[in-house]
Short mmCIF file of C-alpha atoms and ligand atoms in Angstrom, two decimals:
data_model
loop_
_atom_site.label_atom_id
_atom_site.label_comp_id
_atom_site.label_asym_id
_atom_site.label_seq_id
_atom_site.Cartn_x
_atom_site.Cartn_y
_atom_site.Cartn_z
CA MET A 127 282.12 98.95 54.28
CA HIS A 128 279.40 96.58 55.37
CA ASP A 129 279.53 92.77 55.42
CA LYS A 130 278.54 91.27 52.17
CA ILE A 131 277.18 87.87 51.23
CA ILE A 132 277.42 86.76 47.61
CA VAL A 133 274.86 84.60 45.98
CA LEU A 134 276.12 82.49 43.09
CA ASP A 135 273.40 82.05 40.58
CA PHE A 136 273.01 78.59 39.00
CA GLY A 137 269.93 79.60 37.22
CA SER A 138 267.20 79.20 39.76
CA GLN A 139 264.09 81.21 39.44
CA TYR A 140 264.47 82.02 43.18
CA THR A 141 267.99 83.37 43.15
CA GLN A 142 266.89 86.91 43.49
CA LEU A 143 264.80 85.98 46.52
CA ILE A 144 267.84 84.56 48.34
CA ALA A 145 269.72 87.88 48.03
CA ARG A 146 266.57 89.62 48.99
CA ARG A 147 266.15 87.64 52.24
CA VAL A 148 269.72 88.13 53.19
CA ARG A 149 269.31 91.88 52.80
CA GLU A 150 266.19 91.71 54.92
CA ALA A 151 268.33 90.16 57.59
CA GLY A 152 270.42 93.38 57.52
CA VAL A 153 273.31 91.98 55.46
CA TYR A 154 274.12 93.42 52.06
CA SER A 155 273.88 90.75 49.34
CA GLU A 156 274.70 90.69 45.61
CA ILE A 157 274.26 88.07 42.92
CA ARG A 158 276.96 86.79 40.55
CA PRO A 159 276.69 84.24 37.82
CA CYS A 160 278.06 80.84 38.66
CA THR A 161 280.33 81.25 35.65
CA VAL A 162 282.59 83.77 37.39
CA GLY A 163 285.81 82.46 38.85
CA ALA A 164 287.03 82.43 42.46
CA GLU A 165 289.31 85.35 41.88
CA GLU A 166 286.46 87.74 41.07
CA ILE A 167 284.38 86.60 44.02
CA ASP A 168 287.36 86.84 46.31
CA ALA A 169 287.95 90.42 45.21
CA LEU A 170 284.45 91.30 46.53
CA GLY A 171 285.56 90.29 50.00
CA PRO A 172 282.52 88.18 50.85
CA SER A 173 281.67 87.15 54.44
CA GLY A 174 279.76 84.22 53.06
CA LEU A 175 278.75 82.46 49.89
CA ILE A 176 275.41 81.02 48.95
CA LEU A 177 275.12 78.64 45.99
CA SER A 178 271.56 78.88 44.46
CA GLY A 179 269.44 76.19 43.08
CA GLY A 180 269.15 75.66 39.37
CA PRO A 181 267.39 73.74 36.66
CA CYS A 182 270.26 71.44 35.82
CA SER A 183 271.62 68.16 37.14
CA VAL A 184 275.20 67.97 38.18
CA TYR A 185 275.52 65.20 35.54
CA ASP A 186 274.20 67.35 32.68
CA GLU A 187 276.89 67.92 30.07
CA GLU A 188 275.60 71.44 29.69
CA GLY A 189 275.11 71.97 33.42
CA PRO A 190 277.03 74.84 34.97
CA ALA A 191 280.34 73.90 36.41
CA LEU A 192 281.51 75.20 39.79
CA ASP A 193 284.98 76.61 40.07
CA PRO A 194 286.38 74.35 42.87
CA ALA A 195 288.45 77.25 44.16
CA LEU A 196 285.22 78.93 45.23
CA LEU A 197 284.81 76.28 47.91
CA ASP A 198 288.20 77.19 49.44
CA LEU A 199 287.97 80.95 49.67
CA GLU A 200 289.37 82.53 52.83
CA ARG A 201 288.54 85.69 54.63
CA PRO A 202 291.25 88.24 55.38
CA ASP A 203 291.83 86.63 58.77
CA GLY A 204 292.46 83.29 57.11
CA ALA A 205 289.19 81.70 58.25
CA PRO A 206 287.24 79.87 55.54
CA VAL A 207 284.40 81.75 53.84
CA PRO A 208 281.22 79.92 55.03
CA LEU A 209 279.17 78.27 52.39
CA LEU A 210 275.48 77.45 52.08
CA GLY A 211 274.39 75.27 49.13
CA ILE A 212 270.69 75.35 48.30
CA CYS A 213 269.18 72.46 46.34
CA TYR A 214 271.36 72.30 43.18
CA GLY A 215 273.94 74.40 45.05
CA LEU A 216 274.12 71.66 47.66
CA GLN A 217 274.42 68.95 45.07
CA ALA A 218 277.17 70.81 43.19
CA MET A 219 279.13 71.21 46.43
CA ALA A 220 278.61 67.62 47.43
CA HIS A 221 279.53 66.41 43.98
CA GLN A 222 282.75 68.46 44.13
CA PHE A 223 283.64 67.05 47.56
CA GLY A 224 283.12 63.46 46.55
CA GLY A 225 279.53 62.78 47.53
CA ALA A 226 277.03 61.05 45.29
CA VAL A 227 274.05 62.70 43.66
CA GLU A 228 271.36 60.56 41.93
CA ARG A 229 268.15 61.12 40.20
CA ALA A 230 265.19 60.51 42.60
CA ASP A 231 262.58 57.89 41.66
CA ARG A 232 260.12 60.73 41.56
CA ARG A 233 260.37 64.46 41.64
CA GLU A 234 259.76 65.91 45.03
CA PHE A 235 257.78 69.11 44.77
CA GLY A 236 255.89 70.95 47.43
CA ARG A 237 255.64 71.00 51.20
CA ALA A 238 257.50 68.66 53.58
CA GLN A 239 257.99 68.60 57.31
CA LEU A 240 261.43 69.11 58.67
CA GLN A 241 262.65 66.61 61.23
CA LEU A 242 265.29 68.10 63.53
CA PRO A 243 267.71 66.74 64.61
CA PRO A 244 267.94 63.21 63.42
CA ALA A 245 269.08 60.65 65.96
CA GLY A 246 272.72 61.03 66.92
CA ALA A 247 273.31 64.51 65.60
CA GLU A 248 273.34 67.72 67.49
CA LYS A 249 270.99 70.47 66.41
CA SER A 250 272.92 72.75 64.06
CA ARG A 251 273.25 76.51 64.40
CA LEU A 252 271.65 76.76 61.02
CA PHE A 253 268.42 75.75 62.71
CA ASP A 254 268.52 77.97 65.83
CA ASP A 255 264.98 78.98 66.60
CA VAL A 256 263.60 76.70 63.90
CA PRO A 257 261.10 74.16 65.36
CA SER A 258 261.14 70.54 64.32
CA GLY A 259 258.01 69.74 62.29
CA SER A 260 257.93 73.14 60.55
CA THR A 261 257.15 73.19 56.82
CA VAL A 262 259.84 73.45 54.15
CA TRP A 263 259.39 73.80 50.38
CA MET A 264 260.99 71.11 48.21
CA SER A 265 261.51 71.28 44.49
CA HIS A 266 264.05 68.92 43.00
CA SER A 267 264.55 65.75 41.01
CA ASP A 268 268.13 64.88 42.05
CA HIS A 269 269.10 64.16 45.57
CA LEU A 270 272.15 63.31 47.66
CA THR A 271 272.63 59.61 48.18
CA ASP A 272 276.12 59.56 49.71
CA LEU A 273 277.69 62.37 51.80
CA PRO A 274 281.16 63.67 51.25
CA ASP A 275 283.70 62.73 53.91
CA GLY A 276 283.27 64.74 57.11
CA TYR A 277 279.64 65.64 56.27
CA GLU A 278 276.67 64.79 58.49
CA VAL A 279 272.95 64.96 58.10
CA ILE A 280 271.36 67.71 60.20
CA ALA A 281 267.77 67.45 59.04
CA ARG A 282 265.55 65.03 57.14
CA THR A 283 261.98 64.83 56.00
CA ASP A 284 259.72 61.85 55.33
CA ASN A 285 260.75 61.71 51.74
CA ALA A 286 264.28 63.07 51.96
CA PRO A 287 266.66 61.23 54.26
CA VAL A 288 269.14 64.10 53.44
CA ALA A 289 267.29 67.36 53.80
CA ALA A 290 270.18 69.34 55.23
CA VAL A 291 273.87 68.66 55.89
CA ARG A 292 276.95 70.21 57.37
CA ASP A 293 280.65 69.74 57.21
CA THR A 294 281.82 68.82 60.67
CA ASP A 295 285.22 70.45 60.08
CA ALA A 296 284.30 73.62 58.23
CA PRO A 297 281.46 76.17 58.13
CA SER A 298 279.85 74.48 55.05
CA TYR A 299 276.10 73.78 55.01
CA GLY A 300 273.63 72.57 52.49
CA VAL A 301 269.85 72.35 52.34
CA GLN A 302 267.82 70.36 49.85
CA PHE A 303 264.79 72.56 50.30
CA HIS A 304 264.31 76.23 49.51
CA PRO A 305 264.59 78.51 52.53
CA GLU A 306 264.13 81.66 50.37
CA VAL A 307 260.51 81.00 49.43
CA VAL A 308 257.67 82.12 51.67
CA HIS A 309 256.27 78.49 51.79
CA THR A 310 259.25 77.57 53.95
CA ASP A 311 257.92 78.64 57.37
CA TYR A 312 261.17 79.43 58.98
CA GLY A 313 263.16 80.06 55.79
CA ARG A 314 263.84 83.64 56.72
CA GLN A 315 265.23 82.50 60.15
CA ILE A 316 267.44 79.85 58.49
CA LEU A 317 269.06 82.45 56.13
CA GLU A 318 269.38 84.88 59.00
CA ASN A 319 271.09 82.14 61.08
CA PHE A 320 273.53 81.58 58.24
CA ALA A 321 274.21 85.28 57.85
CA HIS A 322 274.49 86.20 61.50
CA GLU A 323 275.48 83.02 63.36
CA ILE A 324 277.59 81.30 60.84
CA CYS A 325 279.07 84.10 58.73
CA GLY A 326 279.24 86.39 61.75
CA CYS A 327 277.72 89.37 59.88
CA SER A 328 276.52 92.18 62.12
CA GLY A 329 273.21 92.82 60.40
CA ASP A 330 273.58 96.61 60.33
CA TRP A 331 272.90 97.09 56.63
CA THR A 332 269.86 99.23 55.84
CA PRO A 333 268.62 101.06 52.76
CA ALA A 334 269.94 104.26 54.42
CA SER A 335 273.44 102.82 54.54
CA PHE A 336 273.01 101.76 50.87
CA VAL A 337 272.36 105.41 50.02
CA GLU A 338 275.44 106.53 51.92
CA GLU A 339 277.67 103.88 50.34
CA GLN A 340 276.36 104.47 46.78
CA THR A 341 276.70 108.22 47.14
CA ALA A 342 280.34 107.81 48.13
CA ALA A 343 281.01 105.15 45.48
CA ILE A 344 279.41 107.25 42.71
CA ARG A 345 281.38 110.34 43.74
CA LYS A 346 284.58 108.40 43.70
CA ARG A 347 283.91 106.78 40.38
CA VAL A 348 282.70 109.82 38.53
CA GLY A 349 285.19 112.38 39.94
CA ASP A 350 284.65 115.69 38.07
CA ARG A 351 283.13 113.99 34.99
CA HIS A 352 279.52 114.31 33.89
CA VAL A 353 276.54 111.93 33.83
CA ILE A 354 273.35 111.83 31.78
CA LEU A 355 270.19 110.02 32.74
CA GLY A 356 266.99 109.32 30.79
CA LEU A 357 264.10 110.19 33.08
CA SER A 358 260.77 108.55 32.37
CA GLY A 359 258.87 109.66 35.42
CA GLY A 360 258.64 106.03 36.56
CA VAL A 361 259.95 104.84 39.96
CA ASP A 362 263.31 103.46 38.90
CA SER A 363 264.62 106.32 36.83
CA SER A 364 263.23 108.93 39.23
CA VAL A 365 264.92 107.39 42.29
CA ALA A 366 268.17 106.92 40.30
CA ALA A 367 268.00 110.64 39.39
CA ALA A 368 267.50 111.60 43.02
CA LEU A 369 270.44 109.44 44.18
CA LEU A 370 272.73 110.74 41.44
CA GLN A 371 271.70 114.29 42.18
CA ARG A 372 272.58 113.82 45.78
CA ALA A 373 275.97 112.48 44.81
CA LEU A 374 276.88 114.74 41.94
CA GLY A 375 274.66 117.89 41.97
CA GLU A 376 275.27 119.78 38.76
CA GLN A 377 277.32 117.10 37.14
CA LEU A 378 274.05 115.22 36.49
CA HIS A 379 271.98 116.07 33.43
CA CYS A 380 268.55 114.48 33.00
CA ILE A 381 266.71 114.05 29.75
CA PHE A 382 262.96 113.69 29.68
CA VAL A 383 261.37 112.96 26.38
CA ASN A 384 257.70 113.48 25.56
CA ASN A 385 256.91 110.65 23.18
CA GLY A 386 253.23 111.61 23.00
CA LEU A 387 252.34 108.32 24.69
CA LEU A 388 252.47 109.55 28.34
CA ARG A 389 249.49 109.38 30.73
CA LYS A 390 247.37 112.47 31.59
CA GLY A 391 249.31 115.15 33.35
CA GLU A 392 252.61 113.24 33.32
CA TRP A 393 254.64 115.56 31.12
CA ALA A 394 253.97 118.46 33.47
CA GLN A 395 254.26 116.61 36.71
CA VAL A 396 257.68 115.16 36.01
CA GLN A 397 259.01 118.62 35.08
CA GLU A 398 257.59 120.12 38.16
CA THR A 399 259.11 117.47 40.39
CA PHE A 400 262.58 117.40 38.95
CA ARG A 401 263.08 120.96 37.79
CA GLY A 402 261.05 122.48 40.56
CA HIS A 403 261.55 120.34 43.64
CA PHE A 404 264.99 118.82 42.89
CA GLU A 405 266.29 121.77 40.87
CA MET A 406 268.07 119.42 38.43
CA ASP A 407 269.42 120.21 35.08
CA LEU A 408 266.43 118.70 33.27
CA ARG A 409 266.42 118.86 29.53
CA THR A 410 263.07 118.23 27.95
CA ALA A 411 262.23 117.37 24.36
CA ASP A 412 258.66 117.29 23.19
CA ALA A 413 258.90 114.91 20.29
CA THR A 414 255.23 113.98 20.20
CA ASP A 415 254.84 114.82 16.49
CA ARG A 416 257.79 112.72 15.46
CA PHE A 417 256.62 109.72 17.45
CA LEU A 418 253.02 109.91 16.29
CA GLU A 419 253.94 110.37 12.61
CA ARG A 420 256.08 107.28 12.74
CA LEU A 421 253.39 105.28 14.45
CA ASP A 422 250.72 106.41 12.00
CA GLY A 423 248.85 103.39 10.62
CA VAL A 424 251.01 100.91 12.60
CA THR A 425 249.07 98.18 14.26
CA ASP A 426 251.55 95.46 15.03
CA PRO A 427 252.61 95.54 18.67
CA GLU A 428 256.25 94.58 18.13
CA GLU A 429 256.47 97.17 15.36
CA LYS A 430 255.12 99.77 17.71
CA ARG A 431 257.76 98.87 20.28
CA THR A 432 260.54 99.08 17.71
CA ILE A 433 259.43 102.46 16.43
CA VAL A 434 259.03 103.95 19.92
CA GLY A 435 262.37 102.48 20.98
CA ASN A 436 264.36 103.72 18.00
CA THR A 437 262.80 107.13 18.04
CA PHE A 438 263.54 107.47 21.70
CA VAL A 439 267.21 106.67 21.07
CA GLU A 440 267.32 109.30 18.27
CA VAL A 441 265.86 112.05 20.39
CA PHE A 442 267.97 111.05 23.35
CA GLU A 443 271.10 111.27 21.23
CA GLU A 444 270.11 114.78 20.04
CA GLN A 445 269.65 115.91 23.64
CA THR A 446 273.01 114.47 24.54
CA GLU A 447 274.62 116.35 21.69
CA ALA A 448 273.04 119.53 23.05
CA ILE A 449 274.43 118.85 26.55
CA ALA A 450 277.84 118.03 25.05
CA ALA A 451 277.76 121.39 23.19
CA ASP A 452 277.02 123.26 26.44
CA LEU A 453 279.70 121.43 28.42
CA GLY A 454 282.27 121.45 25.66
CA HIS A 455 282.58 117.70 25.87
CA ARG A 456 280.44 114.62 25.82
CA PRO A 457 279.28 113.30 29.19
CA THR A 458 281.17 110.14 30.18
CA TYR A 459 278.55 108.18 32.00
CA LEU A 460 274.95 107.04 31.46
CA ALA A 461 272.99 106.34 34.59
CA GLN A 462 270.01 103.96 34.51
CA GLY A 463 267.55 102.77 37.13
CA THR A 464 267.83 99.19 35.98
CA LEU A 465 266.64 96.67 38.58
CA TYR A 466 267.70 93.15 39.02
CA PRO A 467 264.40 91.68 37.81
CA ASP A 468 264.68 93.82 34.62
CA LEU A 469 267.95 92.16 33.86
CA ILE A 470 266.88 88.70 34.65
CA GLU A 471 263.82 89.09 32.36
CA SER A 472 265.81 90.61 29.58
CA VAL A 473 268.94 88.60 29.10
CA SER A 474 270.37 85.65 30.92
CA PHE A 475 273.54 87.49 31.61
CA LYS A 476 273.77 86.36 35.16
CA GLY A 477 274.61 82.72 34.87
CA PRO A 478 272.53 80.31 32.94
CA SER A 479 269.12 81.51 34.13
CA VAL A 480 266.56 80.71 31.49
CA THR A 481 265.53 83.76 29.62
CA ILE A 482 261.89 84.37 30.31
CA LYS A 483 261.15 87.30 28.17
CA THR A 484 263.06 89.41 25.65
CA HIS A 485 260.77 92.27 24.75
CA HIS A 486 261.84 94.51 27.64
CA ASN A 487 264.61 96.72 26.36
CA VAL A 488 266.51 97.41 29.52
CA GLY A 489 266.55 101.16 30.08
CA GLY A 490 265.57 101.53 26.42
CA LEU A 491 269.03 102.38 25.17
CA PRO A 492 271.28 100.33 22.97
CA GLU A 493 274.87 99.60 23.91
CA GLU A 494 276.32 101.44 20.89
CA LEU A 495 275.72 104.75 22.61
CA ASP A 496 279.13 104.25 24.07
CA PHE A 497 278.80 105.48 27.65
CA ASP A 498 280.09 103.84 30.78
CA LEU A 499 277.03 102.67 32.68
CA ILE A 500 276.10 103.52 36.27
CA GLU A 501 273.36 101.24 37.55
CA PRO A 502 273.14 101.70 41.26
CA PHE A 503 270.03 99.47 41.64
CA ARG A 504 271.03 96.59 39.61
CA GLU A 505 270.94 94.28 42.62
CA LEU A 506 267.76 95.55 44.04
CA PHE A 507 264.01 94.91 43.88
CA LYS A 508 261.41 97.56 43.15
CA ASP A 509 260.17 97.86 46.73
CA GLU A 510 263.72 98.32 47.94
CA VAL A 511 264.14 101.07 45.43
CA ARG A 512 260.86 102.67 46.57
CA GLU A 513 262.18 102.71 50.12
CA ILE A 514 265.35 104.38 48.90
CA GLY A 515 263.21 106.87 46.99
CA ARG A 516 261.35 107.77 50.18
CA LEU A 517 264.63 108.37 51.95
CA LEU A 518 265.72 110.63 49.15
CA ASP A 519 262.54 112.68 49.41
CA VAL A 520 261.10 111.60 45.99
CA PRO A 521 257.35 112.43 46.14
CA ASP A 522 254.99 109.67 47.12
CA GLN A 523 253.09 110.13 43.80
CA ILE A 524 256.21 108.96 41.95
CA VAL A 525 257.66 106.45 44.46
CA GLY A 526 254.44 104.49 44.82
CA ARG A 527 253.57 104.53 41.13
CA HIS A 528 252.60 101.36 39.27
CA PRO A 529 255.03 100.18 36.59
CA PHE A 530 254.45 101.75 33.19
CA PRO A 531 255.84 100.23 29.97
CA GLY A 532 258.45 102.04 27.85
CA PRO A 533 256.19 102.12 24.79
CA GLY A 534 253.56 103.80 26.97
CA LEU A 535 249.97 104.15 25.71
CA ALA A 536 251.06 102.85 22.23
CA ILE A 537 250.59 99.29 23.53
CA ARG A 538 247.31 100.07 25.30
CA ILE A 539 245.63 101.38 22.19
CA LEU A 540 244.94 98.19 20.24
CA GLY A 541 245.23 98.79 16.56
CA ARG A 542 245.91 102.26 15.12
CA ILE A 543 247.11 105.03 17.32
CA THR A 544 245.60 108.50 16.71
CA ARG A 545 245.61 111.64 18.77
CA GLU A 546 241.89 111.28 19.34
CA ARG A 547 242.23 107.70 20.60
CA LEU A 548 245.16 108.77 22.82
CA SER A 549 243.03 111.46 24.33
CA LEU A 550 240.14 109.08 24.96
CA LEU A 551 242.41 106.58 26.63
CA ARG A 552 244.09 109.24 28.78
CA GLU A 553 240.83 110.44 30.15
CA ALA A 554 239.49 106.96 30.88
CA ASP A 555 242.77 105.84 32.48
CA ALA A 556 242.91 108.99 34.69
CA ILE A 557 239.42 108.32 36.03
CA PHE A 558 240.24 104.70 36.76
CA ILE A 559 243.47 105.68 38.63
CA GLU A 560 241.80 108.57 40.47
CA GLU A 561 239.08 106.29 41.73
CA LEU A 562 241.55 103.58 42.75
CA ARG A 563 243.41 106.14 44.84
CA ALA A 564 240.19 107.62 46.30
CA ASN A 565 239.08 104.17 47.34
CA ASP A 566 242.44 103.09 48.81
CA LEU A 567 242.75 100.35 46.19
CA TYR A 568 245.71 101.79 44.21
CA ASP A 569 248.34 100.18 46.52
CA GLU A 570 246.51 96.90 46.62
CA VAL A 571 247.23 96.19 42.97
CA TRP A 572 250.48 95.79 41.07
CA GLN A 573 249.32 97.60 37.95
CA ALA A 574 246.01 99.06 36.78
CA PHE A 575 245.19 100.85 33.57
CA ALA A 576 242.62 101.31 30.83
CA VAL A 577 242.98 99.75 27.34
CA LEU A 578 241.19 101.10 24.27
CA LEU A 579 239.91 98.30 22.07
CA PRO A 580 239.71 98.41 18.27
CA VAL A 581 236.01 97.67 18.26
CA GLN A 582 232.86 99.80 18.34
CA ALA A 583 229.71 98.84 20.12
CA VAL A 584 226.13 99.97 20.03
CA GLY A 585 224.65 101.86 22.94
CA VAL A 586 221.87 104.12 23.89
CA MET A 587 222.30 107.52 25.52
CA GLY A 588 219.20 109.50 26.26
CA ASP A 589 217.05 108.68 23.20
CA GLU A 590 219.99 108.49 20.90
CA ARG A 591 221.54 105.26 19.53
CA THR A 592 225.36 105.48 19.88
CA TYR A 593 228.05 103.49 18.08
CA GLU A 594 231.24 104.15 19.97
CA ASN A 595 234.45 102.73 21.46
CA VAL A 596 234.80 99.90 23.93
CA CYS A 597 237.29 100.39 26.77
CA ALA A 598 238.68 97.66 29.02
CA LEU A 599 239.93 98.02 32.55
CA ARG A 600 242.83 95.93 33.57
CA ALA A 601 244.05 95.54 37.19
CA VAL A 602 246.38 92.78 38.35
CA THR A 603 248.01 91.56 41.53
CA SER A 604 251.57 90.31 41.19
CA VAL A 605 254.82 90.07 42.99
CA ASP A 606 257.24 90.58 40.12
CA GLY A 607 255.18 91.02 36.99
CA MET A 608 256.21 87.56 35.79
CA THR A 609 253.00 85.93 36.85
CA ALA A 610 249.83 87.80 37.77
CA ASP A 611 246.24 87.33 38.75
CA TRP A 612 243.42 89.65 37.78
CA ALA A 613 242.57 91.87 40.74
CA HIS A 614 239.30 90.97 42.35
CA LEU A 615 238.08 94.61 42.60
CA PRO A 616 234.72 95.11 44.29
CA HIS A 617 231.87 95.04 41.80
CA ASP A 618 230.44 98.31 43.14
CA PHE A 619 233.73 99.99 42.51
CA LEU A 620 233.96 98.66 39.00
CA GLY A 621 230.39 99.75 38.36
CA HIS A 622 231.13 103.23 39.58
CA VAL A 623 234.30 103.64 37.57
CA SER A 624 232.56 102.32 34.48
CA ASN A 625 229.70 104.76 34.97
CA ARG A 626 232.03 107.67 35.35
CA ILE A 627 233.98 106.84 32.22
CA VAL A 628 230.95 106.40 30.00
CA ASN A 629 229.44 109.61 31.29
CA GLU A 630 232.56 111.74 31.31
CA VAL A 631 234.45 110.54 28.23
CA PRO A 632 232.46 111.13 25.06
CA GLY A 633 233.40 108.49 22.55
CA ILE A 634 233.30 105.58 24.98
CA ASN A 635 229.99 103.83 25.50
CA ARG A 636 230.90 100.44 26.87
CA MET A 637 233.32 99.14 29.55
CA VAL A 638 234.60 95.67 30.11
CA TYR A 639 236.82 94.17 32.87
CA ASP A 640 239.67 91.85 32.05
CA VAL A 641 239.53 88.66 34.15
CA SER A 642 242.53 86.89 32.64
CA SER A 643 245.58 85.80 34.67
CA LYS A 644 249.14 85.68 33.40
CA PRO A 645 249.83 83.07 32.15
CA PRO A 646 248.19 82.40 29.78
CA ALA A 647 247.40 86.07 29.12
CA THR A 648 249.99 88.88 29.69
CA ILE A 649 249.51 91.93 31.77
CA GLU A 650 249.46 94.29 28.84
CA TRP A 651 247.08 93.56 25.95
CA GLU A 652 249.81 94.05 23.29
P1 XMP B 245 253.50 91.55 30.21
O1 XMP B 245 252.48 92.31 29.34
O2 XMP B 245 254.59 91.02 29.38
O3 XMP B 245 254.15 92.66 31.15
O4 XMP B 245 252.85 90.57 31.10
C1 XMP B 245 254.90 92.43 32.29
C2 XMP B 245 255.39 93.81 32.83
O5 XMP B 245 256.23 94.42 31.83
C3 XMP B 245 255.69 95.64 31.34
N1 XMP B 245 255.93 95.71 29.92
C4 XMP B 245 256.85 96.48 29.34
N2 XMP B 245 257.79 97.28 29.87
N3 XMP B 245 258.60 97.75 27.69
C5 XMP B 245 258.64 97.96 29.07
O6 XMP B 245 259.47 98.79 29.51
C6 XMP B 245 257.75 96.96 27.12
O7 XMP B 245 257.75 96.80 25.89
C7 XMP B 245 256.85 96.24 27.97
N4 XMP B 245 255.88 95.34 27.74
C8 XMP B 245 255.30 95.02 28.98
C9 XMP B 245 254.19 95.58 31.75
O8 XMP B 245 253.68 96.92 31.88
C10 XMP B 245 254.24 94.80 33.05
O9 XMP B 245 254.56 95.64 34.14
#
């Protein structure tokens, strides 16, 4: 097994980035909530432990407590497990070891220049290849005013006399700034130094080794039992299917439901890929009629989501029953392509992270279904999953695809959903996507799609007055979908797409482009 560094989450919005940077340094990293005890972390056999930042103060009654035993973990050879506290993580460590943390007169937020090393201290290994004067990103209101015994300052900034510390007797370090964010110039180097120099990790972890390890782990866990997986045609479930197929072959059964809300050509393409190319046991259910009947007349976005979600579960259950009838028993496991950001946005299950959004039903299935879950990507980001997909030979068309919401086109037709409106939207959307690809713009944006508005507008075509639908184009740039900017697509391009849609899709006579960012708007219109 590879070296592993565990990140303890104290609720920082950047926790996921820490794990991500460590993996980029070639060391496997997983996140655990700060509420887990030392025993559970010890069982993971970490080579190092990073304590994340967080929104609380160490003096908050409600603030997350740190199991003191976590600071005394040992590696199998008896050496202490190295620690790196970041911002709140540093304060929690220092508080535990007898230092003093106080509220700063004013919050420090933004860029600062690192001064290395301060007079009298040697430059620390944490800052190997990090130049003095380089920029670091600060974001805190508490700070360290008194160091625990045995600690020394290894970096400062103009505003922070204690920007980084180390324990002179043990491999424990702390930084007040955020090395994980891109605004810290040498942040990557600092985390790499911690992982390689201080924790002694070899840096040989790659996505390919992840595939090997997961394949072996899944085989071991599943044995001769069977697994079902709901395929949506999106990146996450597709790559999960490919990985599970590699590990389990015929013990994997995929279910693909047509909810009548898919994009143009999607129903056929997914079947071709997974039944044709991967030769999987793919069960398909075309439940278009059932979905559309239940959505008839529904205009409220949340109601649409609930109907699509519940109906999906119903159809999925039926397909599972059919698989159980064929096998003579119910499959034991449910595999899902859940990613770490899905989880963090859905529930604050990992430590006290503030719940940002609840409308994303993770994987779309409720817990009552009573399966054991296999979620191989729950620690990963989408682009890491994409890389794994490429390794597993999942076609580029699927691996590089923009995110698509579970309720599909239902939340891109504002107001009532009808077959005619679905067909209009599909055609318009397909032209937009086709043109983005043809102009090498598809990969430049996080998500792009057409939205059908519930208004009609007057137009003129030839000598005829028209009174038809208005369609909006939406394209955004984003890193994680949590914040987004409207994509500044070239005007000529937008003009061309708009022309094509109005000319080729009878029923649409006017196009608009959405120039709202998130916040205050959201990416989807509903
Ligand atoms: P919003 O519109 O909230 O979208 O800015 C952020 C990201 O989430 C996707 N999204 C959903 N995904 N079920 C999903 O599976 C949903 O109900 C849902 N609503 C939004 C959206 O496409 C974007 O990528």
